[in-house]
Every structure is written in structure tokens, then in C-alpha cells.
XYZ file of C-alpha atoms in Angstrom:
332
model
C -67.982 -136.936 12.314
C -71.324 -137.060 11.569
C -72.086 -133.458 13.352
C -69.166 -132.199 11.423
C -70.631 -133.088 8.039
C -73.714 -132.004 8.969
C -72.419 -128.641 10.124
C -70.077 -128.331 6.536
C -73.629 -128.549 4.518
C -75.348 -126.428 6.911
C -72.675 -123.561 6.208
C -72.465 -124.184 2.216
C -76.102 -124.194 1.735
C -75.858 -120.629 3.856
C -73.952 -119.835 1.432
C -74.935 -120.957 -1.676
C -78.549 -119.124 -0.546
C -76.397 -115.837 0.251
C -74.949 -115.933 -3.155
C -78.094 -116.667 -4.662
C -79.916 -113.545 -3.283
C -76.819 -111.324 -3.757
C -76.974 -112.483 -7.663
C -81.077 -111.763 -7.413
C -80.322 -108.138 -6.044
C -76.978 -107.492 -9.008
C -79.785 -108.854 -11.544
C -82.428 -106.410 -10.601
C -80.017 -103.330 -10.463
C -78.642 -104.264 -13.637
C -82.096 -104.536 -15.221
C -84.364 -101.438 -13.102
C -84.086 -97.996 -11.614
C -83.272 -98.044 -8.190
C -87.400 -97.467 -7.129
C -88.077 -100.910 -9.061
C -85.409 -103.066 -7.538
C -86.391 -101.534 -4.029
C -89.958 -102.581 -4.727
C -88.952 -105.917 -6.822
C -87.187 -107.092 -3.346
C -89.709 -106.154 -1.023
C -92.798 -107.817 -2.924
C -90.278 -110.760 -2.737
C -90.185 -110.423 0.569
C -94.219 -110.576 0.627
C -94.156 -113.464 -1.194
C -92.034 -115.621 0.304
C -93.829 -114.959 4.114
C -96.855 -116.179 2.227
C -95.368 -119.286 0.601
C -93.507 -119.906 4.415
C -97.146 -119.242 6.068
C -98.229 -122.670 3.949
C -95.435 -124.659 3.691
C -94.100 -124.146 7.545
C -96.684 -126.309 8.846
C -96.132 -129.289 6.091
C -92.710 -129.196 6.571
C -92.892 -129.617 10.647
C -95.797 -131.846 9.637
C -93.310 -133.966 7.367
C -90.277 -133.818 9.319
C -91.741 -134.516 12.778
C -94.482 -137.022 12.104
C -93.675 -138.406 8.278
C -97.119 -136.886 6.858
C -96.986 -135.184 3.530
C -100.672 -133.133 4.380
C -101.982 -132.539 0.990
C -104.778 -130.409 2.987
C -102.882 -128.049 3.645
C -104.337 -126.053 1.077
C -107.246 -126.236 2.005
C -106.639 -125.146 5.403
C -105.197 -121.896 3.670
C -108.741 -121.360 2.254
C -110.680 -122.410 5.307
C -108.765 -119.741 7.185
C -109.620 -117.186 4.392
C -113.839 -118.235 4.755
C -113.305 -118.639 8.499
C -111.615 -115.220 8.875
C -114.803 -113.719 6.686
C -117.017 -115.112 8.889
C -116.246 -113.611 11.852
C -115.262 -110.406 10.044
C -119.033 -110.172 9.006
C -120.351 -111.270 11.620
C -119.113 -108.675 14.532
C -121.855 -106.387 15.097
C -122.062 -102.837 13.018
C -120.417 -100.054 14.655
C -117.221 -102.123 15.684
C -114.101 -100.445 14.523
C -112.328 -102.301 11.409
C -109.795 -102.927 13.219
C -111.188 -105.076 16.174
C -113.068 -106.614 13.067
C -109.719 -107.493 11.112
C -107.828 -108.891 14.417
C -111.008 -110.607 15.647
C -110.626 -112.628 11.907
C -106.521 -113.245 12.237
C -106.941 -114.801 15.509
C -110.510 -116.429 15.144
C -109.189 -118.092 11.981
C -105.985 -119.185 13.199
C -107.722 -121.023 15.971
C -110.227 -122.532 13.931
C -107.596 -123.536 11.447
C -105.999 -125.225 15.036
C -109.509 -126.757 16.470
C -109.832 -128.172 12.496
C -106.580 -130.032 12.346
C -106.543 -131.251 15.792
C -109.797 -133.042 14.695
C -107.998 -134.195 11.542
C -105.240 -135.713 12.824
C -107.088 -137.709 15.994
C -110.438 -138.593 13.686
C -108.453 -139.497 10.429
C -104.943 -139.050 10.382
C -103.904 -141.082 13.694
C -105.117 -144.809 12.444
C -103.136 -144.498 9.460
C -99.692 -143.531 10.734
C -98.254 -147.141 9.947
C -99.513 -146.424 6.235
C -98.305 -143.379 4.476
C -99.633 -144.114 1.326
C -103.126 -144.044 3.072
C -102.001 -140.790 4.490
C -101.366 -138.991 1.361
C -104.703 -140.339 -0.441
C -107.069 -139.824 3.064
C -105.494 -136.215 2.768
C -105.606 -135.350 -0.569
C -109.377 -136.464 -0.770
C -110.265 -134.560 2.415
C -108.463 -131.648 0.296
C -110.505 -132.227 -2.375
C -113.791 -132.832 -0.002
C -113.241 -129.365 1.864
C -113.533 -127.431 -1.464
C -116.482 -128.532 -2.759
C -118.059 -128.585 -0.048
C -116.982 -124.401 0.392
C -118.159 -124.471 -3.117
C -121.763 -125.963 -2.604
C -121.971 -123.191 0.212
C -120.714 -120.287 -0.746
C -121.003 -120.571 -4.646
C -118.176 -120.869 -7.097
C -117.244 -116.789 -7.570
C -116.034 -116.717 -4.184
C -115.765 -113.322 -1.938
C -114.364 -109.895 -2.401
C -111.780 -109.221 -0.398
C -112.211 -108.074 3.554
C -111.468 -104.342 3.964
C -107.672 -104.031 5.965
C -106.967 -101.827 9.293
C -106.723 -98.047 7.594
C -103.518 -97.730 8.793
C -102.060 -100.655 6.903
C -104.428 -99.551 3.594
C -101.784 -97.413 2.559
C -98.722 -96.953 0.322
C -95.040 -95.773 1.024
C -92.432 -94.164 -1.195
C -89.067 -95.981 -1.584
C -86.515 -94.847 -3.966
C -89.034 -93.173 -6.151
C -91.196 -96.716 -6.460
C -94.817 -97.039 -4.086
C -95.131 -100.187 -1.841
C -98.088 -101.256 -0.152
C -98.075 -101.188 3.623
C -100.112 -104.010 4.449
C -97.774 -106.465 2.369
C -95.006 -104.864 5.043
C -97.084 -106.318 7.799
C -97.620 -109.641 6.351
C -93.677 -109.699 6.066
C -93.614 -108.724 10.045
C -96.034 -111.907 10.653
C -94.426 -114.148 8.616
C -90.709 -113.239 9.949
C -92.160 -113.127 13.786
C -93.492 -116.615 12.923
C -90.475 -117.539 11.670
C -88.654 -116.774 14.877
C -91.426 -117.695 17.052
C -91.893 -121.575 15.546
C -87.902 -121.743 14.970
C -87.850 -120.473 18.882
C -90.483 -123.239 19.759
C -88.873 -126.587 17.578
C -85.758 -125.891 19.483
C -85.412 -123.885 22.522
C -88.339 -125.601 24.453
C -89.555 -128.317 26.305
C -92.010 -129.040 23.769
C -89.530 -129.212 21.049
C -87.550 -131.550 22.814
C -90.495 -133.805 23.779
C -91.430 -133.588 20.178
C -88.101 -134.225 18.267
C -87.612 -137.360 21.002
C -91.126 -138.487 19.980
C -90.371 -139.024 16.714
C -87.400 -141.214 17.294
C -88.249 -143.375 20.114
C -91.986 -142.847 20.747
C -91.900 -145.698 22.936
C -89.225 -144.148 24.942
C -91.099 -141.172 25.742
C -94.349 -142.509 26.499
C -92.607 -144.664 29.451
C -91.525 -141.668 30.492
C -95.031 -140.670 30.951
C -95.213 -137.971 28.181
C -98.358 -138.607 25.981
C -96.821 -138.455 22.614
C -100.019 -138.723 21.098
C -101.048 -135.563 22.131
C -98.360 -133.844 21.100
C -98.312 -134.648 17.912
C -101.643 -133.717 17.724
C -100.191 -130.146 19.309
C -97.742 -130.611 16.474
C -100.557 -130.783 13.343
C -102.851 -128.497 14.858
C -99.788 -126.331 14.597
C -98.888 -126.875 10.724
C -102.821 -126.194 10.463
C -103.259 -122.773 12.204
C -100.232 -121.485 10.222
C -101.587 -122.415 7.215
C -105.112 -120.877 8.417
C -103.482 -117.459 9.615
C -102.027 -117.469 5.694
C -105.094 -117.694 4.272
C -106.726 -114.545 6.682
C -103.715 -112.793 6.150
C -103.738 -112.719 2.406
C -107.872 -112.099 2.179
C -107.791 -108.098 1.903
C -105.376 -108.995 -1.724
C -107.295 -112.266 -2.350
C -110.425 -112.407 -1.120
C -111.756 -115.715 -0.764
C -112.761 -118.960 -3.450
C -112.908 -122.047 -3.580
C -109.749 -123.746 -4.315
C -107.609 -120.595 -3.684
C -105.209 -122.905 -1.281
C -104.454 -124.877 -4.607
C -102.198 -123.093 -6.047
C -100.278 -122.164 -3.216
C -99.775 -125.778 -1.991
C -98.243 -126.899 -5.351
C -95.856 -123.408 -4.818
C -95.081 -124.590 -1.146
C -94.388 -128.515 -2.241
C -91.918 -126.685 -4.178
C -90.304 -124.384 -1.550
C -90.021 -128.036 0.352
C -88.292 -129.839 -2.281
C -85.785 -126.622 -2.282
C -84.886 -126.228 1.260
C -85.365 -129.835 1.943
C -88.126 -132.209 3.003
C -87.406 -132.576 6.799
C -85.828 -129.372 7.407
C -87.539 -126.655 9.231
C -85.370 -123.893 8.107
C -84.108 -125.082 4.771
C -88.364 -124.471 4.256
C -87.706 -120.696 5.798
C -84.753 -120.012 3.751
C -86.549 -121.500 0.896
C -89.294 -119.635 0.766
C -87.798 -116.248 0.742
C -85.391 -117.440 -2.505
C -88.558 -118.463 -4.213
C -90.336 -115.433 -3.042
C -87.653 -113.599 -4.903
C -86.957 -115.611 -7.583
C -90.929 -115.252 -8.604
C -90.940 -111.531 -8.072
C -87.776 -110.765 -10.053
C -88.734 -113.338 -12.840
C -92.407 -111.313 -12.501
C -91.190 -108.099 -12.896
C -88.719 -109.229 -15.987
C -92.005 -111.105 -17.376
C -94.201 -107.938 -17.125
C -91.573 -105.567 -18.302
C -89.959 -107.069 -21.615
C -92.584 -109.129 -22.798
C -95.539 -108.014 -21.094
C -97.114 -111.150 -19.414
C -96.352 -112.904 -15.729
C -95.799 -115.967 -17.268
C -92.292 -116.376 -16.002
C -93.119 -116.064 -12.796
C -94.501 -119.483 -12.626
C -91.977 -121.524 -14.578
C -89.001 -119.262 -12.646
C -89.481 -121.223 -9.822
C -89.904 -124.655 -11.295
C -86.326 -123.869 -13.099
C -84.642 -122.546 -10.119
C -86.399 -126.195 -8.242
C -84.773 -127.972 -11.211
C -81.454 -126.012 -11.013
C -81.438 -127.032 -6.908
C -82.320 -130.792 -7.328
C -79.489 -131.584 -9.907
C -76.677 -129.904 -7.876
C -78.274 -131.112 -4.694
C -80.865 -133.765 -4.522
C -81.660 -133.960 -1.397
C -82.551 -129.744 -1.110
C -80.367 -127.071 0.100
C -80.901 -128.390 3.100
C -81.833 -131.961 3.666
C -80.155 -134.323 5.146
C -78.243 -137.444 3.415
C -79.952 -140.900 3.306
């Protein structure tokens, strides 16, 4: 019965997301020449893989363990300094792009080696005390940027210099799209797959998912279920680390850049639902939209982005009183 349910809510909220992007894409046709709405859906698109590069690893963070990592941020802008490092540090005369995938994958790792070290030196004691967890990691959020700012100064870094095949723009319907916010929508949908691929098609899912209901269980099977979990946040972490690398040639790099972004993915959480793995996907890409159409609306009739912002705090309003658990969370 209870697989049934669960399966009913699964296909409405499918549903109810279809309809919703469906009434997106009628809103922007009614509104914009075909070249807009083309690049209104596609800078949507961009969005959203950004907001699901942050919020992925909170929400298997969250669902798997019961953290809420309020660091996560942070870890965005860590990956963004780490990803500069290396990038300037490579000696001159290697090719931009060796420099550029040198940063992706040096910063993802580091983002990795950093919240491995988190969860074993800080987070692990405190797993019988969430509200520990959510103060320890909102202070080590808070910790991480000044310390960036003591080092690197408070106007930040100019953003790293992309591959020169991806430093270019594309005609679509008459409107011009940057090709590097294309490959940041590749990443985020191959990560999409990939982690999706990971939580529930391998061994490692399995071990994890058991973990969380029965740890005992699994350790007298003679799984260590601490280190998996520690698999699991160093996870959450490297996502949120490859994010922050991946947006540095629009960004750059400053201190407290992963703020803003972690109150957008707490958001996209609360929409698709706070233990669900792909109500956060879905999620994502709906507020990805939602800000870019409400964005382009903003711009274009009153001439200011404002409405981008509160767009997606409606549309989290909207969500909450029709379903309060998210589009896809579970009862209870």
C-alpha cells in the first residue's frame, strides 16, 4: 500500500513539474520573439545545473545522514579559490586548457579531501545532536570566509580565462548564447545521471541507504559504515567544490560568493523535498527557470532583476501551501 502511495505522488509531482515548465515555455512565447524564449530557456537551463551543483550534495547529505551542512557554501567558494590556485600556478607555456581541467578536477578533489576532514574531525561526534550540527556548520561556514578574506583581501579575483573553444557564442533563433554555460549544463546533467546512477544502481548505494536505517545491522555485517558516510559527505562536498570552479570564468572568485547560492539551494530543497535526491534535481531546473523567465520579464518591462529573486521565493511559497512536504518528499 505504502509503495503504491508512494508511487501515486511520485507520478503527480512528475506531473505537476511537467505542467509547470510547459506553462514557463507558453509564458515566454507569449511574452518574447522566438530568439528570447530560446535563450530565456537555455540560461534556465544554466541556472538550474548551478543551483543542482550546490544543493545535490546537501540534499544526499540530509537525506542519507540527517545533516543540514550550512558549509556548503563555502565549499562552493573554496572550490572557486582552490580551482585559481592551481590555474595560476601551472607553469607558463601550458595550454589553457590543461590549465582549466587541471582546476575542475584539482578543485573537486580538494573540495573531497576538505569534507572528508570535516565530517571525521567535526561532524562525526555530533551525529546524536543535530542542533550542534547545524551551529558547528554554520560557524565553520562563517570561519572559512573570513579566513579567505584575511588572505586574499575582500575584492576577490577576476574571473579565470575558459578553454577557447567554450569562450564563444552560438546563434539560436536569432538570440546569442554563450557556449560555456552549454557545458556547465553537460556537467551538471552528466552529474545528475552519474550520482542518480551511483545512490541507486550500486553497491555503494545500497550499503549506504541500509546504513542509514540500521547502522548496526550493517556494521555486523562487516561493512564500516563510518567510512562510508564519510564517502557520502566528501561527496556532497566535491560537488559543491566542482560548482564553484565551474562557475569562476562568469564569477570569478570572493569571499562569501557561496552565500548566496546556499540560501537559493535551501530553497530548491524545500521545493523538491528535503530527503529526496531527485525531487532536488527536478527542483533545481524549475527554479532555474522560474528565475530566468522572472529575470528576463524583470529586465524587460521594468528594467531591473529584481524579480528574479523574489520569483523563486513565490513559486517556494506557491509549492509549500499545496504541498508541504515538497514536490517530492515523503509523508511523516
Amino acid at each position: 500500500m505504502q509503495t503504491t502511495l508512494r508511487t501515486n505522488t511520485l507520478q503527480q509531482s512528475l506531473i505537476i513539474s511537467g505542467l509547470f515548465v510547459a506553462a514557463l515555455f507558453s509564458l515566454n512565447l507569449l511574452l518574447f520573439r522566438p530568439g528570447t524564449v530560446a535563450v530565456v530557456m537555455l540560461s534556465g537551463l544554466y541556472q538550474g545545473m548551478l543551483f543542482f551543483l550546490i544543493a545535490a550534495g546537501m540534499s544526499i547529505v540530509f537525506g542519507l545522514l540527517d545533516v543540514l551542512n550550512l558549509a556548503q557554501g563555502a565549499f562552493f567558494m573554496l572550490g572557486a579559490y582552490a580551482g585559481f590556485a592551481i590555474y595560476g600556478a601551472l607553469p607558463d607555456g601550458v595550454p589553457i586548457e590543461i590549465r582549466f581541467v587541471s582546476a575542475l578536477i584539482g578543485a573537486t578533489v580538494f573540495g573531497g579531501l576538505a569534507g572528508a576532514a570535516m565530517e571525521v574531525g567535526l561532524l562525526r561526534p555530533l551525529y546524536a545532536r543535530p542542533v550542534y550540527q547545524i551551529v558547528m556548520t554554520l560557524g565553520l561556514s562563517t570561519a572559512i570566509n573570513e579566513v579567505v578574506r584575511a588572505v586574499y583581501g575582500p575584492a576577490g579575483l577576476v574571473p579565470i580565462e575558459e578553454p577557447p573553444a567554450l569562450a564563444t557564442t552560438f546563434g539560436i533563433l536569432g538570440g546569442q548564447f554563450e557556449t560555456y554555460r552549454v557545458f556547465i549544463i553537460f556537467i551538471g546533467a552528466a552529474l545528475m545521471v552519474g550520482i542518480s546512477f551511483l545512490l541507486q544502481r550500486t553497491r555503494l548505494g545500497i550499503v549506504i541507504r541500509a546504513g542509514v536505517q540500521d547502522s548496526e545491522m550493517v556494521q555486523a555485517l562487516g561493512i564500516n559504515v563510518r567510512r562510508t558516510f564519510t564517502l557520502v559527505f566528501a561527496l556532497g562536498t566535491a560537488v559543491a567544490a566542482l560548482g564553484g570552479i565551474t562557475a569562476a570564468p562568469f564569477l570569478g572568485a570572493y569571499p562569501g560568493m557561496g552565500t548566496d547560492f546556499l540560501l537559493v539551494a535551501i530553497i530548491v530543497i524545500v521545493i523538491g523535498g528535503m530527503s529526496s535526491y531527485e525531487g532536488t534535481a527536478i527542483a533545481s531546473l524549475l527554479v532555474g527557470l522560474t528565475r530566468a523567465t522572472a529575470e528576463q520579464i524583470s529586465l524587460q518591462f521594468f528594467n531591473t532583476p529584481v524579480l528574479a529573486s523574489v520569483s523563486i521565493l513565490l513559486f517556494m511559497v506557491v509549492v509549500l501551501l499545496v504541498r508541504p512536504n515538497g514536490l517530492f518528499g515523503r509523508e511523516g
